[in-house]
CSV table of C-alpha atoms in Angstrom, one decimal:
chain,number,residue,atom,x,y,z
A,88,UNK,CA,-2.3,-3.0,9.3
A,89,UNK,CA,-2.8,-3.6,13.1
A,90,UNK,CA,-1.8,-7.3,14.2
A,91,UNK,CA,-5.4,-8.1,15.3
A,92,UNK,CA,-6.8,-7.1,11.9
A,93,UNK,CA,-4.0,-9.3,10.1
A,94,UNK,CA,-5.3,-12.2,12.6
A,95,UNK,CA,-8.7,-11.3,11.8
A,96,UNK,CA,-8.4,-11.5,8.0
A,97,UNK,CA,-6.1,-14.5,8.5
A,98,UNK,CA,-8.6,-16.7,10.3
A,99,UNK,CA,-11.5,-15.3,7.5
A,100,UNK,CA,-9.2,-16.8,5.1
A,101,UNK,CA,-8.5,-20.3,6.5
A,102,UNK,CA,-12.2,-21.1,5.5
A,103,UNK,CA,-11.4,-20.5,2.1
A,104,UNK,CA,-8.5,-23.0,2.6
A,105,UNK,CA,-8.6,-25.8,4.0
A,106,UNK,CA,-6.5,-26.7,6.8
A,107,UNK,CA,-4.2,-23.7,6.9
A,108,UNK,CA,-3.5,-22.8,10.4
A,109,UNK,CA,-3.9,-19.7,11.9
A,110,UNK,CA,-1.1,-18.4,14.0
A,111,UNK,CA,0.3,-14.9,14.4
A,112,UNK,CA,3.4,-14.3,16.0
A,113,UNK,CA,1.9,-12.3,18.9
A,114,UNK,CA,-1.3,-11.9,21.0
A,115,UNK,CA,-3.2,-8.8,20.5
A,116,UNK,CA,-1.9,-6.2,23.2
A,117,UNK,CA,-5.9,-4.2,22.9
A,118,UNK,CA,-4.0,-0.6,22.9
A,119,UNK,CA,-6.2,0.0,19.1
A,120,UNK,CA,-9.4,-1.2,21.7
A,121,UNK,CA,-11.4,1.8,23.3
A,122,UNK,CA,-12.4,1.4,26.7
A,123,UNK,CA,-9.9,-1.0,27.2
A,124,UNK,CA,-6.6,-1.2,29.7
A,125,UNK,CA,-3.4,-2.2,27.4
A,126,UNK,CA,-2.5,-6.0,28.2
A,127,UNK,CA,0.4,-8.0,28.1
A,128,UNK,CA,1.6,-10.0,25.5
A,129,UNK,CA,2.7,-13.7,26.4
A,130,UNK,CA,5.9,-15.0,26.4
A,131,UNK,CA,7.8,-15.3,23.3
A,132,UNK,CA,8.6,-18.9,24.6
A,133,UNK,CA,5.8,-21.4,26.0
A,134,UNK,CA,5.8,-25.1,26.9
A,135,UNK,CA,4.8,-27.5,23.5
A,136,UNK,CA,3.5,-30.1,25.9
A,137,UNK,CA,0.2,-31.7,23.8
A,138,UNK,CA,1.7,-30.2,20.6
A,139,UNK,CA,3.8,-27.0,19.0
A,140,UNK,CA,1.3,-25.1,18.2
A,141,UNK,CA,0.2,-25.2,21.4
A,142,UNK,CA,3.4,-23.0,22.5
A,143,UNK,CA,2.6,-20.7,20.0
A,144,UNK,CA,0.9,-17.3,20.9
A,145,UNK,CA,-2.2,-16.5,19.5
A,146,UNK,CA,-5.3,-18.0,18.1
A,147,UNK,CA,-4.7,-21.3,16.8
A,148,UNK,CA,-6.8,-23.3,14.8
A,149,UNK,CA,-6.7,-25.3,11.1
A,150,UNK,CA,-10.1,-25.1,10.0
A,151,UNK,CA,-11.6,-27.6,7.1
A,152,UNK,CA,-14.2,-27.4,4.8
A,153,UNK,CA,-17.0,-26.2,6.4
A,154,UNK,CA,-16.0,-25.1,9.7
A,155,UNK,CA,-17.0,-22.1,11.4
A,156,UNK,CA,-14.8,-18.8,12.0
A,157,UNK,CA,-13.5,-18.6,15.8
A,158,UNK,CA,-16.4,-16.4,18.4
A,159,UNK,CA,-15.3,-12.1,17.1
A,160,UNK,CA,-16.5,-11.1,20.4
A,161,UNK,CA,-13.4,-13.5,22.9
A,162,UNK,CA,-10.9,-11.1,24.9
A,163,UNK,CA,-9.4,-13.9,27.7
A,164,UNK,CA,-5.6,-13.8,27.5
A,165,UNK,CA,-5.5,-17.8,27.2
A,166,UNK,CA,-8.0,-20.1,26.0
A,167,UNK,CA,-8.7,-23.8,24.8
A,168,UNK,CA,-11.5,-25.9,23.3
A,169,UNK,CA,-10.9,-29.6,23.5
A,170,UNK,CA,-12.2,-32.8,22.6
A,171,UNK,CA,-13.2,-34.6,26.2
A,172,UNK,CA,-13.1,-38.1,24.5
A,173,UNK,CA,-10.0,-37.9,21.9
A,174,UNK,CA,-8.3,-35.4,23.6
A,175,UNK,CA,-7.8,-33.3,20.6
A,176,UNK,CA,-7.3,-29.4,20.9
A,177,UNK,CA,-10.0,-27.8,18.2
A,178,UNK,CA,-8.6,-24.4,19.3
A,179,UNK,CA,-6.5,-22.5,21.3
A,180,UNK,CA,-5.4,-19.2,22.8
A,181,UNK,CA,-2.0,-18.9,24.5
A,182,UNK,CA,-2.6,-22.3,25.9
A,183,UNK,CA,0.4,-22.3,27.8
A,184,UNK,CA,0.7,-18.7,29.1
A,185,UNK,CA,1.5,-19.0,32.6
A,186,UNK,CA,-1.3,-17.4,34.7
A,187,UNK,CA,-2.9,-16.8,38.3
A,188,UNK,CA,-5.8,-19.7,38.3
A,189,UNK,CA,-8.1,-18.1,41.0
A,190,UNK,CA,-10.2,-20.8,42.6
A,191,UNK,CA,-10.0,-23.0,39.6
A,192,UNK,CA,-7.0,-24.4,41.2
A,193,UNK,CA,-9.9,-26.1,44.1
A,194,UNK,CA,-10.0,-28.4,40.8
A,195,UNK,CA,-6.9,-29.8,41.6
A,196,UNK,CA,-7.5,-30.0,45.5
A,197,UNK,CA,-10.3,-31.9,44.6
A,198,UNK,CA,-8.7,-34.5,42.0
A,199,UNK,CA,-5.5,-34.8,44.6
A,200,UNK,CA,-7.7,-35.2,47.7
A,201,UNK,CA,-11.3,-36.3,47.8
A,202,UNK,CA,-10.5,-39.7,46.8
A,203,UNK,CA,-8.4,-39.8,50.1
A,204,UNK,CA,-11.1,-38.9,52.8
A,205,UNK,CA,-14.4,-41.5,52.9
A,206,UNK,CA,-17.5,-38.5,52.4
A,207,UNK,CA,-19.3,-40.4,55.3
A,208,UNK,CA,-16.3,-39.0,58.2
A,209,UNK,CA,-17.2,-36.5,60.5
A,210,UNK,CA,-14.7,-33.7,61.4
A,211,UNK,CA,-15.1,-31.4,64.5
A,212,UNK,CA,-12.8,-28.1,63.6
A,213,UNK,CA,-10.5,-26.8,65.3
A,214,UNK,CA,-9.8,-22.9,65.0
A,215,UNK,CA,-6.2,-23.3,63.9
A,216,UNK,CA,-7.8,-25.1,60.7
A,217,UNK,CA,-9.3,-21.5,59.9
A,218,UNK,CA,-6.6,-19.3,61.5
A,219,UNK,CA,-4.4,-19.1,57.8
A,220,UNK,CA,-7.6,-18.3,55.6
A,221,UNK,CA,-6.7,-15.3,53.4
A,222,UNK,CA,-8.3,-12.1,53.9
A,223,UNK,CA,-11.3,-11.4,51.7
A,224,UNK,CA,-11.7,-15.5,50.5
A,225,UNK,CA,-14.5,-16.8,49.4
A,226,UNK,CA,-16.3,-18.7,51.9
A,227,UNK,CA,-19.4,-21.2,52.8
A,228,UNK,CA,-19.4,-20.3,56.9
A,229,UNK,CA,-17.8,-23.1,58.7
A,230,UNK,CA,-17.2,-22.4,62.0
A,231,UNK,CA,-15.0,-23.6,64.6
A,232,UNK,CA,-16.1,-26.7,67.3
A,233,UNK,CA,-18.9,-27.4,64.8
A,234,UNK,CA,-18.8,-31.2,63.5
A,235,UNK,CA,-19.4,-31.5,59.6
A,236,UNK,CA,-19.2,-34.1,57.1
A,237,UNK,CA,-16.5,-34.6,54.3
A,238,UNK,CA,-19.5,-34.9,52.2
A,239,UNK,CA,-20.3,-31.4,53.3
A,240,UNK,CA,-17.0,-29.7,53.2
A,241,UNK,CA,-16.9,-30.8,49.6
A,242,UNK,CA,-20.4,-29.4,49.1
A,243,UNK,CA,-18.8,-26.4,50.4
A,244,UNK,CA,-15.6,-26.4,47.9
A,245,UNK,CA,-17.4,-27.0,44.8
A,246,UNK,CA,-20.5,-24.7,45.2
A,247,UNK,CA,-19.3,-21.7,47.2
A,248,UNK,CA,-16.1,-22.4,46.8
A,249,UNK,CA,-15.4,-21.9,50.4
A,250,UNK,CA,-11.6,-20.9,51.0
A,251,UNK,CA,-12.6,-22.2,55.0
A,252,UNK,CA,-14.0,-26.1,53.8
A,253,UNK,CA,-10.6,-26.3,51.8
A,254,UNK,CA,-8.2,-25.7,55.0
A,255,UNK,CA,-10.3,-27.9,56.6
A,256,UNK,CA,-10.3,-30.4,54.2
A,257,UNK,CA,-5.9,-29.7,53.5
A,258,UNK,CA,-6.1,-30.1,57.5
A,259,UNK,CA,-7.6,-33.6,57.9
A,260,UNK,CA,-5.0,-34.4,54.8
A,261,UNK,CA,-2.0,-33.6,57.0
A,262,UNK,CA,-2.2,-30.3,56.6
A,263,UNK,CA,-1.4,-27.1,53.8
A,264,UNK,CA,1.8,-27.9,53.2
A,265,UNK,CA,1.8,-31.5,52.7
A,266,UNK,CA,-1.3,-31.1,50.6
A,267,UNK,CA,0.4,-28.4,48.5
A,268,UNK,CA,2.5,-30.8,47.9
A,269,UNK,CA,0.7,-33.7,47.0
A,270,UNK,CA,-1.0,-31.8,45.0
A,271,UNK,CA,1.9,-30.5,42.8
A,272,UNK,CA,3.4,-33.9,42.9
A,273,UNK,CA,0.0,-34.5,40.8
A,274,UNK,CA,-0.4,-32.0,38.4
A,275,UNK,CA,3.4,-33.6,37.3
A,276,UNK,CA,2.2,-36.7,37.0
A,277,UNK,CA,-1.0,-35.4,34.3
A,278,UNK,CA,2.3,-33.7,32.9
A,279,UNK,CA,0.4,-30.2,34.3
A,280,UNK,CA,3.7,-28.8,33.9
A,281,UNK,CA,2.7,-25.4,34.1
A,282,UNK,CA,1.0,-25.3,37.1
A,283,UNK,CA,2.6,-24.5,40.4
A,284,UNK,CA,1.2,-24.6,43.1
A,285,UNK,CA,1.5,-22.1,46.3
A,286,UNK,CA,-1.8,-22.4,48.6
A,287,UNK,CA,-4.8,-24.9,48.1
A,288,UNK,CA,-7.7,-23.0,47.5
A,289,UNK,CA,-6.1,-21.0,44.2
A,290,UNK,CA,-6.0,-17.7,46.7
A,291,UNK,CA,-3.2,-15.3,45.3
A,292,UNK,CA,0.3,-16.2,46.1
A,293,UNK,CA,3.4,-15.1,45.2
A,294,UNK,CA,4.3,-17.9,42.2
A,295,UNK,CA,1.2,-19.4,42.0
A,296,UNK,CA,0.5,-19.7,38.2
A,297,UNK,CA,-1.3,-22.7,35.6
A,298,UNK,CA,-2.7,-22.1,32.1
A,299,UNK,CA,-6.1,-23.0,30.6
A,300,UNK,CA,-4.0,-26.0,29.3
A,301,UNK,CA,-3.4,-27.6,32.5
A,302,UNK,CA,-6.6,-26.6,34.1
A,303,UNK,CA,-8.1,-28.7,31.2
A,304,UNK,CA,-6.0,-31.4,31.8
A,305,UNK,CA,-6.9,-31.4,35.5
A,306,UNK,CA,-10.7,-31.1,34.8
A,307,UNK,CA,-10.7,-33.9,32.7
A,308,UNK,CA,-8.8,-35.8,35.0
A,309,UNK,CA,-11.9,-35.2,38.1
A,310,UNK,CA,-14.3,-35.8,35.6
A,311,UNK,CA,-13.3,-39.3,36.2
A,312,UNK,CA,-14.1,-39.4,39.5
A,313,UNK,CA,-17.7,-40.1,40.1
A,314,UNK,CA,-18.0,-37.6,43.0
A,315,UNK,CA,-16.2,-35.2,41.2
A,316,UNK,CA,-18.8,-35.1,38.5
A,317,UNK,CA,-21.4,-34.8,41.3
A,318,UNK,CA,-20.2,-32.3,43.4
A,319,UNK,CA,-19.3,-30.0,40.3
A,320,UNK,CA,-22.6,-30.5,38.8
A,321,UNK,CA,-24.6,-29.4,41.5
A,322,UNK,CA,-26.9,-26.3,41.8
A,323,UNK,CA,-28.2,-26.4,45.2
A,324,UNK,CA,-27.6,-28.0,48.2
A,325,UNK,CA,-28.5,-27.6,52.4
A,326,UNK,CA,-25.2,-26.6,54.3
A,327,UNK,CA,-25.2,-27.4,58.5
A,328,UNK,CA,-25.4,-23.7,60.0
A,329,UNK,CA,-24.5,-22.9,63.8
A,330,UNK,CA,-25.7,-25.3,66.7
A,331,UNK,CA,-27.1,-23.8,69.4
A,332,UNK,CA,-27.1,-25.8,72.7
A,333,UNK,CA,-30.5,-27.2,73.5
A,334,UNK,CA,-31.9,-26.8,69.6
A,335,UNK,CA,-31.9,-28.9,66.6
A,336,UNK,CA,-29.4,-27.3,64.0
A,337,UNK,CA,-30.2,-25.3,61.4
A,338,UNK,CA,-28.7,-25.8,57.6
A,339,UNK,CA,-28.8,-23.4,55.1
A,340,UNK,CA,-28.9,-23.4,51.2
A,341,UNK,CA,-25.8,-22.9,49.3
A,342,UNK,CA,-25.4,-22.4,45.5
A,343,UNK,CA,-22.8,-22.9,43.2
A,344,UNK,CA,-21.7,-20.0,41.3
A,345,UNK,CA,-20.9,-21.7,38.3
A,346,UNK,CA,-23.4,-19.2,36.6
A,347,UNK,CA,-23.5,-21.3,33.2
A,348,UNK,CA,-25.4,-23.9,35.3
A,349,UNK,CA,-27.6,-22.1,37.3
A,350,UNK,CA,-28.5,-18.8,35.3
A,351,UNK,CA,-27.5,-16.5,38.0
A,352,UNK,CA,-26.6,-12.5,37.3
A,353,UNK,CA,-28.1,-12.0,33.9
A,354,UNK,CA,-25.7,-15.3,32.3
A,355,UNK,CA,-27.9,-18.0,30.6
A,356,UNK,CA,-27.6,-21.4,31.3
A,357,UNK,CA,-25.6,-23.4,29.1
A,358,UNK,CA,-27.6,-26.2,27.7
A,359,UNK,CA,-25.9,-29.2,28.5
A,360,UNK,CA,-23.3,-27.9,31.4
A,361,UNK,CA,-21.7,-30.3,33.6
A,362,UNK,CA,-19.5,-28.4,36.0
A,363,UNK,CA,-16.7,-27.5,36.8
A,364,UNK,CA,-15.4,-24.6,38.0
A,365,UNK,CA,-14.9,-20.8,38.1
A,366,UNK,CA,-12.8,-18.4,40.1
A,367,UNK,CA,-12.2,-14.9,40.5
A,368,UNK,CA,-9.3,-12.5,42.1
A,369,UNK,CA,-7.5,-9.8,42.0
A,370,UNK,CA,-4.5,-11.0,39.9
A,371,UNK,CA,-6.1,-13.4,38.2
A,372,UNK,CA,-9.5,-12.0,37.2
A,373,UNK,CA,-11.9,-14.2,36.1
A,374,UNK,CA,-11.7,-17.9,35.3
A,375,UNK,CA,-13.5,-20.7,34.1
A,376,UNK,CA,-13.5,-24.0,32.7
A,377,UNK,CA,-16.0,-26.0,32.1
A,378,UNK,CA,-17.5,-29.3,30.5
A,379,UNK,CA,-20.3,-29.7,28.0
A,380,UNK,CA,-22.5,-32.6,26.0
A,381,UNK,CA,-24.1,-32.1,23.4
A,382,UNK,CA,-25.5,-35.1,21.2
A,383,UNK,CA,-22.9,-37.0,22.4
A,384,UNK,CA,-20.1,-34.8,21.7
A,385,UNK,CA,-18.5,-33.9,25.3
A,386,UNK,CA,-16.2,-31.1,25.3
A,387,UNK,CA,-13.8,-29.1,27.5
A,388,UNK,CA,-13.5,-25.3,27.7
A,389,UNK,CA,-11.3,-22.7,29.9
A,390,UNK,CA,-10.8,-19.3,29.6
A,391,UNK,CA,-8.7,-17.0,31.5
A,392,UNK,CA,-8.7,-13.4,32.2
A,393,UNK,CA,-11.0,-12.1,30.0
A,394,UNK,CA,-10.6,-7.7,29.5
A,395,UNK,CA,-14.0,-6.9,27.4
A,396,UNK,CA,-15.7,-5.3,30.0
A,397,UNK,CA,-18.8,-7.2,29.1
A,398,UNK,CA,-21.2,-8.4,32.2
A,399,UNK,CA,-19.9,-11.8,33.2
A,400,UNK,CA,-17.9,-12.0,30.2
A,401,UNK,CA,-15.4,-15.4,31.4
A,402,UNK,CA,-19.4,-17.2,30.8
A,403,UNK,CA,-20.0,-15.5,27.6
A,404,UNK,CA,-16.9,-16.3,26.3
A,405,UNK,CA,-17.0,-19.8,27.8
A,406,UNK,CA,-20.8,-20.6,26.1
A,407,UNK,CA,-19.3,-18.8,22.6
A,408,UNK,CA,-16.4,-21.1,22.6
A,409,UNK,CA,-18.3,-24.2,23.6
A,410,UNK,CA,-20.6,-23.3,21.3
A,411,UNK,CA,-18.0,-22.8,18.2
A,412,UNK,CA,-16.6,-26.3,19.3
A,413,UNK,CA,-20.0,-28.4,18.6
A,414,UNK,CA,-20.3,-26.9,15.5
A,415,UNK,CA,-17.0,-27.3,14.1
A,416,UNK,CA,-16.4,-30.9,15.3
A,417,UNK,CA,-15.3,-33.2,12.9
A,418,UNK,CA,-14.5,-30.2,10.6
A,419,UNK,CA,-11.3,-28.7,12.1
A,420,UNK,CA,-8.2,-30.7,12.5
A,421,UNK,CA,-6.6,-30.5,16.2
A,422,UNK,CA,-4.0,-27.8,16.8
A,423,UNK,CA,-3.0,-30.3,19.9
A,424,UNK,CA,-3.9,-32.8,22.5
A,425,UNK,CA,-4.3,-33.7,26.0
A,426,UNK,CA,-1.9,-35.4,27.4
A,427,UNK,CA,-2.7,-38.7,29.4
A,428,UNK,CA,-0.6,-39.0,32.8
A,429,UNK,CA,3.0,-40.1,32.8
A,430,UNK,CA,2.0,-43.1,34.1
A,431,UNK,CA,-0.6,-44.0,31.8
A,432,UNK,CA,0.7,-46.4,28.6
A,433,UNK,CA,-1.2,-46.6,25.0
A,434,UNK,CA,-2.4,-50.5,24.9
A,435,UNK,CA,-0.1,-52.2,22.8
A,436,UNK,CA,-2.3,-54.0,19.5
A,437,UNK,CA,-4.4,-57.0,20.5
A,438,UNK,CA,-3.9,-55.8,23.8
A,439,UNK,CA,-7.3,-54.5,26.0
A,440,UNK,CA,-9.9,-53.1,24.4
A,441,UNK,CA,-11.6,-49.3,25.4
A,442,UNK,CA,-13.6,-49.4,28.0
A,443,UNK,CA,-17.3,-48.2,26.7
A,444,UNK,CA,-17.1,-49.5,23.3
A,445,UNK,CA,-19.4,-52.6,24.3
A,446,UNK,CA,-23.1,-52.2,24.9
A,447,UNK,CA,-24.5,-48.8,26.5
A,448,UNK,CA,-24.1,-49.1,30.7
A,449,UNK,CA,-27.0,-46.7,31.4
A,450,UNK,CA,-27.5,-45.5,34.6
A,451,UNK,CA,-30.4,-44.8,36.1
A,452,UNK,CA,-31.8,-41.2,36.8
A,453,UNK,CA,-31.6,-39.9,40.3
A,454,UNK,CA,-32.8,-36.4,41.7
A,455,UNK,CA,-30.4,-34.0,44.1
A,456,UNK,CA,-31.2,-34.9,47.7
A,457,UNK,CA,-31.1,-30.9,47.1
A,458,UNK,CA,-34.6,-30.7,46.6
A,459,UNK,CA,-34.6,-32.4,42.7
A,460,UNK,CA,-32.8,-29.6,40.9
A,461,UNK,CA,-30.5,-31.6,38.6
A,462,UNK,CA,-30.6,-35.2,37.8
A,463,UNK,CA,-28.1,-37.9,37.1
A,464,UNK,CA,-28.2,-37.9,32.9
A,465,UNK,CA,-27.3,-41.4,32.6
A,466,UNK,CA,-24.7,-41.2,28.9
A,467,UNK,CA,-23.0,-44.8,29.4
A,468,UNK,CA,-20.3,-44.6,31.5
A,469,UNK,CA,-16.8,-42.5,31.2
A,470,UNK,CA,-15.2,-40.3,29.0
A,471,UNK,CA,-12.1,-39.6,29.2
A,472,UNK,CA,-8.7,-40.8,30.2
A,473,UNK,CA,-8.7,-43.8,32.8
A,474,UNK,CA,-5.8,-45.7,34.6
A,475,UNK,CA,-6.4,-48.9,35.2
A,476,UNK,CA,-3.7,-51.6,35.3
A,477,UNK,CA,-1.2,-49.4,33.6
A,478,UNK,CA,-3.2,-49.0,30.8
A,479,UNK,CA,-4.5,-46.2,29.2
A,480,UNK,CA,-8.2,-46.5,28.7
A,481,UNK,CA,-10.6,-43.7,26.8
A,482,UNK,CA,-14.0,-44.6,27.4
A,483,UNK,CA,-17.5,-43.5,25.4
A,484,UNK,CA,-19.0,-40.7,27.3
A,485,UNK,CA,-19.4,-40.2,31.6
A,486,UNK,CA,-22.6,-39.9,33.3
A,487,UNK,CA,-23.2,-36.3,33.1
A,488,UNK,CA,-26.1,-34.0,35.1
A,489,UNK,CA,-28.5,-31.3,33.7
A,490,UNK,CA,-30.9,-28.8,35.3
């Protein structure tokens, strides 16, 4: 009997028993799979950071009475489903299986950088800021001796995941290889320990690897940040174009090609999507991760690399998995956890409280100065991990956007 059908019959059985966990010894390799290219297997030896199951290959879950079989139809080479709130892992896939990220890496950029550069500062570029932009990027058009905003670059990052707005953006922060460092210096301290970083913007480089357990980690670490959430949630938005001397200038609408939030290319949205971020290259193939709510459950999702040949298939997956994780919440027990940041300490008992569990903070609904597509979906304030005065905080729920 062929490992996947041992896997398959193992994981029909763990419904039948109750907190048995499902984990073979070795991913699926898809040679029995017509129409598909043989894949690697992962390492025999993965990091156990958030848990040892997490180092294990395979599918892992422990499913309880009740709890629905993992998606048939998922063919990414890593995967996780996580609790946005407790952290927990509901299931896994080679969660630590080091691999290209593709422009999910941006995620990163973002979380190290935009809280260093006020939105409101206007840049003028220069054309050695472009000069090192890899061949064939992804890019929103800036252009040389043309002033833009921060707040535009970022628009630029998170919606057309512009390759030029990022060495902009690493320019004004002292430049690629300082920010490449800062921003490895911070996935260590969310203990992203997989991740290294080679270039910004997630184009391929010799080295650069993370795994859908770090770029979880990561997302749920921007999801803190209140422009973060914004700029990842966004549909639409008005880019500046080229100036022409003696005319007003022109702008042009960008949008982002997170396709589970705007429905583009045959993928349906995902009811409840709130960012964040996809990517796609050569090495690394497709990737996403993304955030969901769903009667107040908020949950994390990434998935890398996926072979099945089906349209869009990183979204399909994505919205299966996502799916899977609202209906077996509270019905599964966690394989894992996120990990807060090394810096971050548990409150001690008696000490301070979580923020959120007081009265609801709603926030008031606002439409995109996009043209109204999207508005603020005010869920009282923060989930997830916050730092503040040392202390480990895990608040309610964040404000979150729909279409």
């Amino acid at each position: 009997m062929s490992a996947s059908k041992k896997t398959a019959l193992t994981v029909a059985a763990a419904v039948l028993l109750p907190a048995l966990t499902v984990a073979p010894a070795t991913a699926d390799t898809h040679d029995d799979k017509p129409g598909r290219k043989q894949q690697p297997n992962p390492p025999a030896s993965m990091s156990t950071v958030g848990g040892t199951q997490l180092g294990m290959a395979g599918p892992q879950v422990s499913l309880g009475p009740g709890a629905p079989v993992l998606p048939a139809e998922l063919s990414g080479r890593s995967w996780i489903v996580a609790d946005a709130e407790s952290g927990d892992v509901l299931a896994s896939n080679n969660a630590h299986w080091r691999l290209p990220p593709a422009s999910t890496l941006k995620m990163l950029f973002a979380d190290t950088v935009l809280p260093r550069l006020p939105k409101t500062e206007i840049h003028k570029v220069t054309d050695a800021e472009l000069a090192d932009v890899g061949e064939g990027s992804s890019l929103v058009g800036v252009k040389e001796d043309h002033t833009y905003s921060v707040h535009d670059l970022w628009l630029g990052v998170f919606l057309r995941s512009g390759n030029d707005a990022v060495h902009v953006l690493a320019a004004m922060n002292g430049g690629v290889p300082k920010t490449v460092e800062d921003m490895q210096a911070h996935a260590d301290e969310l203990q992203a320990l997989d991740t290294h970083v080679v270039s910004p913007d997630g184009y391929d480089a010799d080295g650069q690897v993370s795994s859908a357990y770090d770029l979880t980690l990561i997302a749920r670490s921007g999801m803190q940040k209140k422009d973060f959430r914004e700029y990842c949630s966004t549909p639409r938005a008005m880019f500046p174009g080229e100036k022409v001397p003696g005319s007003k200038r022109d702008y042009f609408e960008i949008q982002n090609t997170n396709r589970l939030l705007t429905g583009d290319d045959g993928v349906t949205p995902y009811k409840g999507i709130a960012g964040v971020k996809n990517g796609n290259t050569t090495h690394a193939g497709a990737t996403f991760t993304g955030v969901a709510e769903r009667n107040g459950k908020v949950l994390l999702v990434t998935v890398m690399n996926p072979d099945s040949g089906e349209s869009q298939a990183v979204y399909q997956e994505a919205a299966r998995l996502l799916d899977w994780g609202f209906a077996a919440a509270g019905k599964v027990k966690p394989v894992g956890e996120l990990v807060p940041p090394k810096s971050a300490t548990l409150p001690e008992s008696g000490g301070a409280q979580p923020a959120g569990k007081g009265a609801p903070a709603k926030t008031a609904a606002a439409k995109h100065s996009s043209g109204g597509i999207g508005t603020a979906l005010g869920i009282i304030a923060g989930v997830l991990v916050v730092l503040a005065a040392g202390v480990f905080l895990v608040n309610r729920r964040w404000p979150l956007r729909r279409r």
